[in-house]
GROMACS .gro file of C-alpha atoms in nm:
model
  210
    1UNK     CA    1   7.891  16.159  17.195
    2UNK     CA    2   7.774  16.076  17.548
    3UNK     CA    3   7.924  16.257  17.864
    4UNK     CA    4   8.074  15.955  17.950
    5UNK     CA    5   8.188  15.816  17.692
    6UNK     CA    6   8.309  16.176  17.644
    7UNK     CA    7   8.479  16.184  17.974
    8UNK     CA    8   8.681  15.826  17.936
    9UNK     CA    9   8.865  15.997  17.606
   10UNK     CA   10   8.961  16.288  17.790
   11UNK     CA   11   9.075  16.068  18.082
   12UNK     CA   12   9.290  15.894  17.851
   13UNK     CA   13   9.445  16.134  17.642
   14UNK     CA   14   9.542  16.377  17.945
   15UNK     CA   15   9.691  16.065  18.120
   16UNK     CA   16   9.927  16.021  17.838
   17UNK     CA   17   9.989  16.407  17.786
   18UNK     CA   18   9.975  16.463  18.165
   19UNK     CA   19  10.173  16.104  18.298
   20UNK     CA   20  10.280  16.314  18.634
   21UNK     CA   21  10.034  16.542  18.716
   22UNK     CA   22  10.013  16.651  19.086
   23UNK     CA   23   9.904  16.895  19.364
   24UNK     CA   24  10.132  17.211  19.279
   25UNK     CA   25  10.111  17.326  19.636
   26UNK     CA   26  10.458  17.178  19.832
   27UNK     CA   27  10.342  16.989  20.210
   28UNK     CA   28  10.459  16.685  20.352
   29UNK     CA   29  10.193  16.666  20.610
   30UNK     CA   30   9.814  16.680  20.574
   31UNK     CA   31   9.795  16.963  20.788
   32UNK     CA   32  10.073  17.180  20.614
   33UNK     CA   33   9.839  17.083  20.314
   34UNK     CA   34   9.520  17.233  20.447
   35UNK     CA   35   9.759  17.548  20.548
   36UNK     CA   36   9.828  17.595  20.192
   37UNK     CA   37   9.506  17.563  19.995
   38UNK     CA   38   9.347  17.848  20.262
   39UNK     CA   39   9.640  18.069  20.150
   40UNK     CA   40   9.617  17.975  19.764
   41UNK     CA   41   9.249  18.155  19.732
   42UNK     CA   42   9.304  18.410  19.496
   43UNK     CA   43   9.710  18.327  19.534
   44UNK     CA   44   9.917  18.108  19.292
   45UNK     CA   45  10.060  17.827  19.391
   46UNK     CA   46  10.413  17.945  19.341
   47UNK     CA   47  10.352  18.234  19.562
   48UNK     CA   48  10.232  18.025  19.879
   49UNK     CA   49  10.536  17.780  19.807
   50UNK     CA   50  10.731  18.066  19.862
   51UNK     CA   51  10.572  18.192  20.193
   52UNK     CA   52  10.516  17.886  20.372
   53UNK     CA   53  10.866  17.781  20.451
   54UNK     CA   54  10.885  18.126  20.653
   55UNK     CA   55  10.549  18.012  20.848
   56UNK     CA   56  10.722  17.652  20.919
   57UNK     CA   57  11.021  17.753  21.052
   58UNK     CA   58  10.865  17.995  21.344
   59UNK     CA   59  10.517  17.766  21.374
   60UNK     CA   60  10.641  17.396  21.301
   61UNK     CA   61  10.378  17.240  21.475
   62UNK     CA   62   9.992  17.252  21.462
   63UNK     CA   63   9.995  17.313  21.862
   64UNK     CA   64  10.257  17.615  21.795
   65UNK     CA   65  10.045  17.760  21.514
   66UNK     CA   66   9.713  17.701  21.767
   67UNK     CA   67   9.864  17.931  22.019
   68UNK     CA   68  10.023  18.159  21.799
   69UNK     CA   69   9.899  18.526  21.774
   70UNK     CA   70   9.674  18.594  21.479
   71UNK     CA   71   9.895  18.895  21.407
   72UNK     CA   72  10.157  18.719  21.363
   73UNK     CA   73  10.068  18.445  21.135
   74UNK     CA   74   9.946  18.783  20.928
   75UNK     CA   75  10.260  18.948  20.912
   76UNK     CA   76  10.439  18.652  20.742
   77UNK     CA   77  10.127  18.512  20.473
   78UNK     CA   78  10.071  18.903  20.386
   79UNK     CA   79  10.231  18.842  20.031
   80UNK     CA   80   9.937  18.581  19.919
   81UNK     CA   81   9.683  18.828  20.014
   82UNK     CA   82   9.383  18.853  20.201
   83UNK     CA   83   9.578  18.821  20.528
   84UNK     CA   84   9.372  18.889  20.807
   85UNK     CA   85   9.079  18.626  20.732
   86UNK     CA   86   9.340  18.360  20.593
   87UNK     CA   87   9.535  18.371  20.912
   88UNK     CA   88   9.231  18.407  21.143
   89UNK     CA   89   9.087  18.071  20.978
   90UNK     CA   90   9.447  17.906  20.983
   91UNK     CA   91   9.504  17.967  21.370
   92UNK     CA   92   9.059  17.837  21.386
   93UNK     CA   93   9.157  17.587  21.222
   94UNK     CA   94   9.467  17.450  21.390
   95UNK     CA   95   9.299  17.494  21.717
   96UNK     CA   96   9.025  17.292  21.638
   97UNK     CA   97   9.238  17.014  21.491
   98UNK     CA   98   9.459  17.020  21.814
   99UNK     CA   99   9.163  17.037  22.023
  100UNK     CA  100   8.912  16.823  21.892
  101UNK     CA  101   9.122  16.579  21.640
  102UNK     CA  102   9.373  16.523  21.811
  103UNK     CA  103   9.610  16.637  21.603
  104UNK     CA  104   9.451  16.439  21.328
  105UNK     CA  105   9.356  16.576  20.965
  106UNK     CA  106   9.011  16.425  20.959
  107UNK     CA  107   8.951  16.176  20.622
  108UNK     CA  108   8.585  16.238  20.584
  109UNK     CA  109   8.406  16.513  20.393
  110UNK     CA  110   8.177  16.614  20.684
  111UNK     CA  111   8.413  16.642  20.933
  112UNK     CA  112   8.696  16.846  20.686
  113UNK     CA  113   8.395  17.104  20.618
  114UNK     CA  114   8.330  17.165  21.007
  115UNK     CA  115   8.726  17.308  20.978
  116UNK     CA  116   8.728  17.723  20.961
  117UNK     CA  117   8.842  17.831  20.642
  118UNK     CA  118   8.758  17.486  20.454
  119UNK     CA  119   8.558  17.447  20.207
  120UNK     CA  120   8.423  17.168  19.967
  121UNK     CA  121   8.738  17.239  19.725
  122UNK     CA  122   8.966  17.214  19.977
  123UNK     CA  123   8.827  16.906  20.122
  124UNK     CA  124   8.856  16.745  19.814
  125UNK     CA  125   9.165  16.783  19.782
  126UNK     CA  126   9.279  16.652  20.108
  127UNK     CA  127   9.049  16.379  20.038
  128UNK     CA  128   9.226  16.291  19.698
  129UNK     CA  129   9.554  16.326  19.766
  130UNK     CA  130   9.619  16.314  20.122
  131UNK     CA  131   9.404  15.977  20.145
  132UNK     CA  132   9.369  15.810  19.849
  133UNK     CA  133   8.957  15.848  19.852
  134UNK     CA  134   8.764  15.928  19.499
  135UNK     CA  135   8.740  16.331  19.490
  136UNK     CA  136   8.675  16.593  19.227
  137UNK     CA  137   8.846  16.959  19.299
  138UNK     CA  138   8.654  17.220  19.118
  139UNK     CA  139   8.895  17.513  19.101
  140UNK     CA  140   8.927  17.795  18.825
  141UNK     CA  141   9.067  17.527  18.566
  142UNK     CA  142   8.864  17.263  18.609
  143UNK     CA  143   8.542  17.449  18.579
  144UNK     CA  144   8.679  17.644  18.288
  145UNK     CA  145   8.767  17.347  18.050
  146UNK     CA  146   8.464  17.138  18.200
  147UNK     CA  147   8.264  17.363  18.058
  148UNK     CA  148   8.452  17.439  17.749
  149UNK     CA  149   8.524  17.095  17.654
  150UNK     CA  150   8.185  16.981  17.722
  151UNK     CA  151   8.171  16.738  18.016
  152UNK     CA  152   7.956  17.025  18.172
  153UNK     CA  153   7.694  17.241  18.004
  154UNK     CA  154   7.731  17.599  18.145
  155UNK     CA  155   7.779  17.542  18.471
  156UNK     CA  156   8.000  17.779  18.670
  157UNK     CA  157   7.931  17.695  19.017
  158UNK     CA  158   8.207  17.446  19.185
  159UNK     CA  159   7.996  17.267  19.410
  160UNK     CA  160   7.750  17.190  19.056
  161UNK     CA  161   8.028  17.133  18.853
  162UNK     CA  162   8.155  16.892  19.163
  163UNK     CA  163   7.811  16.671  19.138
  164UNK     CA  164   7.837  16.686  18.762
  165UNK     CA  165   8.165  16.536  18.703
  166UNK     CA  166   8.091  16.267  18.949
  167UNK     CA  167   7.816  16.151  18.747
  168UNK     CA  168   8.055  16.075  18.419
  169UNK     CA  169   8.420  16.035  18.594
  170UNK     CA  170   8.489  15.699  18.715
  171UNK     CA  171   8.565  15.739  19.109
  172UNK     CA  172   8.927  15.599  19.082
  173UNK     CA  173   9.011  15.908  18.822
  174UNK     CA  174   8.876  16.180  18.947
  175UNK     CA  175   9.107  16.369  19.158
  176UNK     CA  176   9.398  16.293  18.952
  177UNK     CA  177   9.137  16.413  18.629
  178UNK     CA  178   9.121  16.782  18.820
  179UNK     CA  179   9.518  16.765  18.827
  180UNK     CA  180   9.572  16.724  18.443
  181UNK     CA  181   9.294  16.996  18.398
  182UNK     CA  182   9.519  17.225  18.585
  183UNK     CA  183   9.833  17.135  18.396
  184UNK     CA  184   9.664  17.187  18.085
  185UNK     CA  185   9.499  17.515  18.171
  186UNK     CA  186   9.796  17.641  18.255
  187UNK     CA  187  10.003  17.486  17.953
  188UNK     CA  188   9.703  17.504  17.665
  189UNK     CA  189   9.394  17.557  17.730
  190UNK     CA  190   9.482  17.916  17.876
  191UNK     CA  191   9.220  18.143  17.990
  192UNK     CA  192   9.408  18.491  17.977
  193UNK     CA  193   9.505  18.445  17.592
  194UNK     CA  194   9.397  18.276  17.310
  195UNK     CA  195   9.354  17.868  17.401
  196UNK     CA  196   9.631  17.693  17.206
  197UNK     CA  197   9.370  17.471  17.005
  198UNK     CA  198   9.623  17.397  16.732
  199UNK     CA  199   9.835  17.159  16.977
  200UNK     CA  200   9.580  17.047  17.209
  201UNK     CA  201   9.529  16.712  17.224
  202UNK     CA  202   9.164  16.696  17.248
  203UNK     CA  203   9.089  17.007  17.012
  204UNK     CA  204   8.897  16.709  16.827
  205UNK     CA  205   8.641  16.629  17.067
  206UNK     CA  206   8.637  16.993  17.220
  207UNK     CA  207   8.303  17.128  17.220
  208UNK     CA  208   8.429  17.458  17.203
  209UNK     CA  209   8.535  17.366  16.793
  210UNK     CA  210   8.209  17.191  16.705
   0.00000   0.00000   0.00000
C-alpha cells in the first residue's frame, strides 16, 4: 500500500474513533496558547492546565507578563519544570510580541519562529488551531505512531517527520491528524506498556503487525 493511500485510511478511521479530538492544553487567547506549549516541554498537559490559571490571575495581560520579573514568573511555573529557561523565554517572548506585534500573535511560520522559546512544533500548532492554516505538530505521539504505523520509515526527528507527513496528508487534515495521534497514543497505541493492538482500529494496516 502507498503512503498515501495509506495515510487517507488512517485519516478516516481516527476521524470516526477520534470525532472530537483537540489541543489538550486550556487558552482562550493565542497568546495564553503560546504560554502553554513553552511550559508543556517535558510537562503534561494536565500539569500546565493546572499552573496557568495561577500565572493569569497575577499577569493577565501580555504587557503585565512583559514587565514582569523573570523571578517571578519562575516561582509560579516551577511545578512543570525547567523553570528558569521557560520563564526567561515567556517574559522574551511577551516582550517582543508587545513590542514589535503589537500585541498580535503573528499567523505566519517565519515570523512565530523569530519568538524566544518557539519552535517549529509550537508554531504549528498556533498555526493549526489558532488560525485555521494547514499544519502538522510533530510531538512525542505523532512521531511515535508515524513511524510505527508506517506513514514514516524510521524517522525520529520532528522537523523530518514534519516534511514527511506533508507529503502524504492532505493540507486540510493535518493538524487535526496530529490531534487524533495524540488521543490514540494516549488511549492505545501507548508507548510506556504494551500497545493495545487487539482494539486498535488500524491494527490491520499497522506496519508494526506485518
Amino acid at each position: 500500500m502507498r503512503k498515501k493511500e495509506l495515510a487517507l485510511i488512517v485519516i478516516d478511521r481516527l476521524k470516526k474513533e477520534y470525532p472530537l479530538s483537540d489541543c489538550t492544553l486550556d487558552y482562550d487567547d493565542a497568546w495564553k496558547l503560546l504560554i502553554s506549549v513553552r511550559l508543556a516541554a517535558q510537562c503534561t498537559d494536565e500539569r500546565v492546565n493546572q499552573i496557568v490559571p495561577s500565572l493569569y490571575e497575577k499577569y493577565p495581560t501580555i504587557s503585565s507578563i512583559a514587565d514582569a520579573d523573570v523571578a517571578d514568573i519562575e516561582a509560579i511555573v516551577r511545578p512543570c519544570g525547567l523553570g528558569k529557561s521557560k520563564a526567561r523565554d515567556i517574559v522574551a517572548c511577551m516582550k517582543m510580541l508587545r513590542d514589535v506585534f503589537d500585541n498580535k500573535v503573528p499567523d505566519t511560520m517565519e515570523e512565530l519562529l523569530s519568538l524566544p522559546g518557539v519552535g517549529r512544533k509550537s508554531a504549528n500548532l498556533i498555526l493549526g488551531d489558532v488560525y485555521g492554516k494547514p499544519a502538522i505538530v510533530t510531538d512525542t505521539h505523532a512521531i511515535r505512531l508515524s513511524n510505527r504505523i508506517g506513514l514514516v520509515d524510521n524517522i525520529k526527528e520532528p522537523t523530518k517527520v514534519e516534511m514527511a507527513l506533508r507529503k502524504i496528508i492532505p493540507p486540510e487534515e493535518g493538524n487535526e491528524l496530529c490531534h487524533r495521534l495524540v488521543d490514540h497514543g494516549r488511549a492505545v497505541c501507548t508507548a510506556r506498556t504494551t500497545p493495545h493492538c487487539e482494539i486498535c482500529c488500524l491494527a490491520d494496516i499497522c506496519k508494526k503487525n506485518y
